[in-house]
XYZ file of C-alpha atoms in Angstrom:
249
model
C 2.980 95.734 -21.760
C 5.174 98.577 -20.004
C 4.564 102.341 -21.113
C 6.077 104.859 -19.499
C 4.572 108.398 -20.468
C 6.005 112.179 -20.130
C 7.393 110.796 -16.995
C 8.664 114.298 -15.094
C 10.319 114.373 -11.371
C 12.425 116.903 -9.458
C 13.925 116.823 -6.573
C 13.681 120.305 -5.066
C 14.971 122.841 -7.851
C 17.226 119.627 -9.561
C 15.122 118.035 -12.381
C 16.286 114.261 -12.469
C 13.817 113.514 -15.116
C 12.370 115.360 -17.833
C 9.569 114.020 -19.930
C 10.374 110.237 -20.077
C 8.751 107.960 -22.375
C 9.210 104.377 -23.063
C 7.935 101.225 -23.805
C 8.499 97.446 -23.058
C 6.907 95.120 -24.843
C 5.801 91.723 -23.438
C 8.840 89.137 -23.440
C 10.975 91.662 -24.477
C 14.283 93.310 -23.109
C 15.566 96.773 -23.051
C 18.578 98.736 -21.690
C 17.938 101.920 -20.393
C 21.499 103.064 -20.609
C 23.050 106.740 -20.030
C 25.888 108.130 -17.882
C 26.225 109.018 -13.916
C 23.210 111.023 -13.214
C 20.987 110.830 -16.366
C 17.679 109.991 -14.487
C 17.658 106.047 -15.087
C 17.409 105.010 -11.524
C 14.597 107.577 -10.794
C 12.980 106.314 -13.855
C 12.562 102.845 -11.936
C 11.581 104.198 -8.634
C 8.753 106.115 -10.387
C 7.548 102.542 -12.205
C 8.562 100.668 -9.046
C 6.075 103.282 -6.878
C 9.158 104.191 -4.594
C 9.226 107.689 -5.846
C 6.038 109.377 -7.007
C 6.208 111.778 -10.092
C 5.447 115.080 -10.867
C 3.906 114.307 -14.189
C 3.325 111.315 -16.668
C 1.865 108.463 -16.686
C 2.868 104.395 -15.804
C 0.987 101.746 -17.817
C 0.825 98.052 -17.090
C -1.342 96.265 -19.682
C -2.778 100.020 -20.248
C -3.366 100.290 -16.890
C -2.555 103.229 -15.041
C -0.279 102.121 -12.559
C 0.700 105.559 -10.597
C -1.090 105.677 -7.342
C -0.784 101.865 -6.700
C 1.582 101.038 -3.665
C 4.398 99.046 -4.255
C 3.291 95.599 -2.823
C 0.584 96.093 -5.129
C 3.006 97.073 -8.178
C 4.420 93.528 -7.082
C 2.070 91.327 -7.514
C 0.596 92.749 -10.680
C 3.891 91.098 -11.763
C 6.423 93.678 -11.225
C 9.930 92.009 -9.900
C 13.125 94.072 -8.757
C 16.650 94.001 -7.759
C 18.547 96.715 -6.588
C 21.917 98.711 -7.214
C 22.562 98.287 -3.716
C 22.527 94.686 -2.731
C 19.556 94.328 -0.800
C 19.926 90.646 1.459
C 18.978 89.300 5.018
C 22.359 88.243 5.855
C 21.325 86.111 8.275
C 18.978 83.770 6.047
C 19.707 81.287 3.891
C 19.305 80.921 0.366
C 16.344 79.234 0.022
C 14.651 81.342 2.785
C 15.001 84.382 0.940
C 13.165 82.571 -2.080
C 10.797 81.080 0.779
C 9.792 84.922 1.712
C 9.369 86.457 -0.930
C 6.960 83.541 -2.436
C 5.072 84.070 1.012
C 4.800 87.583 0.565
C 3.806 87.838 -2.713
C 0.938 85.330 -2.168
C -2.116 87.017 -1.332
C -3.405 84.575 0.763
C -0.045 83.482 2.782
C -0.080 83.519 6.735
C 2.574 85.807 7.446
C 1.941 85.923 10.750
C 2.092 81.926 11.383
C 5.297 81.986 9.910
C 6.929 85.157 12.171
C 5.552 82.337 14.647
C 7.208 79.283 13.283
C 3.585 77.904 12.649
C 3.945 77.131 9.161
C 6.003 75.661 6.344
C 6.255 75.940 2.934
C 4.056 73.610 1.035
C 4.679 71.942 -2.096
C 3.905 74.312 -4.497
C 5.824 76.767 -3.066
C 9.024 74.166 -2.685
C 8.654 73.270 -6.067
C 9.102 77.087 -7.103
C 12.121 77.175 -5.328
C 13.652 74.659 -6.148
C 12.788 75.278 -10.114
C 14.243 79.120 -9.420
C 17.736 77.945 -7.567
C 18.359 75.604 -10.467
C 18.043 78.135 -13.080
C 20.806 80.370 -11.388
C 23.091 77.214 -10.160
C 21.911 77.469 -6.587
C 20.913 74.462 -5.405
C 24.327 73.727 -3.310
C 24.069 76.919 -1.690
C 20.357 76.611 -0.769
C 21.079 75.859 3.092
C 23.841 78.387 3.287
C 23.376 81.406 4.724
C 23.733 84.411 2.724
C 26.601 86.413 5.111
C 28.469 83.117 3.981
C 28.754 83.750 0.528
C 30.614 86.234 -2.099
C 29.026 89.574 -3.878
C 28.619 87.422 -7.429
C 26.643 84.621 -5.170
C 24.706 87.272 -3.566
C 23.865 89.096 -6.628
C 22.429 85.864 -8.072
C 20.592 85.469 -4.968
C 18.598 88.524 -5.400
C 17.985 87.994 -8.771
C 16.583 84.634 -7.937
C 14.464 86.371 -5.103
C 12.900 88.792 -7.465
C 11.834 85.740 -10.277
C 10.843 82.880 -8.009
C 7.395 85.025 -8.170
C 6.820 84.405 -11.636
C 7.012 88.136 -12.166
C 5.984 89.448 -15.802
C 8.390 92.162 -15.967
C 11.971 92.323 -14.243
C 13.433 95.450 -13.438
C 16.913 95.076 -12.789
C 19.171 98.298 -11.700
C 23.028 97.976 -12.041
C 23.442 94.077 -11.372
C 27.012 93.619 -12.410
C 28.083 96.405 -9.577
C 30.880 95.162 -7.961
C 31.489 91.956 -10.196
C 34.643 91.239 -12.161
C 34.535 90.897 -15.895
C 33.826 86.577 -15.597
C 31.367 87.052 -12.916
C 29.329 89.838 -15.052
C 29.346 87.588 -18.167
C 27.953 84.658 -16.275
C 25.193 86.889 -14.710
C 24.766 88.313 -18.581
C 24.465 84.718 -19.741
C 21.834 83.575 -16.524
C 19.624 86.597 -17.308
C 19.368 86.419 -20.983
C 18.329 82.583 -20.431
C 16.096 83.305 -17.633
C 13.999 86.565 -19.747
C 13.876 84.334 -22.720
C 13.131 80.337 -21.353
C 10.141 82.463 -18.620
C 9.366 84.768 -21.314
C 9.477 88.118 -19.142
C 9.822 91.042 -19.944
C 12.939 93.261 -18.443
C 14.171 96.675 -18.126
C 17.836 96.623 -17.393
C 20.145 99.789 -16.111
C 23.736 99.025 -16.376
C 26.754 100.497 -17.453
C 28.576 98.271 -18.575
C 27.437 98.228 -22.266
C 29.428 94.792 -23.293
C 26.762 93.283 -20.971
C 24.224 95.349 -22.446
C 24.606 94.347 -25.666
C 24.409 90.804 -24.972
C 21.536 90.835 -22.624
C 19.024 92.874 -24.307
C 16.757 93.546 -27.689
C 16.963 97.234 -27.932
C 18.317 100.032 -25.942
C 16.961 103.415 -24.537
C 19.654 106.002 -23.891
C 19.158 109.006 -21.034
C 21.100 111.826 -20.869
C 20.332 115.054 -18.208
C 17.119 113.242 -17.502
C 16.092 112.854 -20.921
C 15.560 110.213 -23.613
C 18.159 111.335 -26.167
C 18.171 107.732 -28.593
C 16.088 105.032 -28.902
C 16.813 101.636 -31.200
C 18.936 98.842 -31.473
C 22.086 98.713 -29.734
C 24.623 99.600 -32.549
C 22.328 102.288 -34.210
C 21.878 104.142 -30.479
C 25.645 103.786 -30.205
C 26.280 105.476 -33.596
C 23.809 108.181 -32.545
C 26.181 111.904 -32.158
C 23.997 112.416 -29.128
C 24.976 109.074 -27.561
C 28.711 109.776 -27.988
C 28.277 113.298 -26.784
C 26.975 112.054 -24.053
C 29.473 108.929 -23.335
C 32.241 110.266 -25.090
C 32.459 113.967 -25.103
C 32.270 113.513 -28.950
C 31.432 116.876 -30.675
């Protein structure tokens, strides 16, 4: 479903990503891991359109999307969460999901929402309620996000990304700032959502225990390049991965 070919990006004289190839099949969960500075988030930004690569191609279902703006990539079925939490503090949990649906739908009259002239329709409310239920957020639906802890806010951001029914979910360091228990719960939810909705998923994550629990396959980057790819246990035994993570010669 997703194919990245020869992706290359430098910032000034500093190469961030060099000739990266990776693929995500429909319904497959892939982990993108590596030390700090390996280039993982730059790859994400190039896939989603927030950064224009210097060379290479990004294809979705065989279509080159490298010149499409971010909003068009989202409407083609790519959802995303961010390493730094991106929420609207004064909005309720439910309103986060409604706004995501309204912006995603081509026919949505967002200007009417801004003027308070329209309300969510039955289809939108059903999608919101289903997503709130799947992530255990029903009781928090009418609570402003400013009143929630970090763990719940991470779930809100995930709910906002999946309520539109993406075929491919990009999730960047979703466990950042969470404790061990919260990370374990998030891993369970991510895997359950990915399997039940048949989404492809590309996960950037430093917590390798979470990666092992969530993904089918792992791609390892170091210094901007892919150094290993395969099952979790295969890549963890690879000499290049041990050098990158542990400094093992």
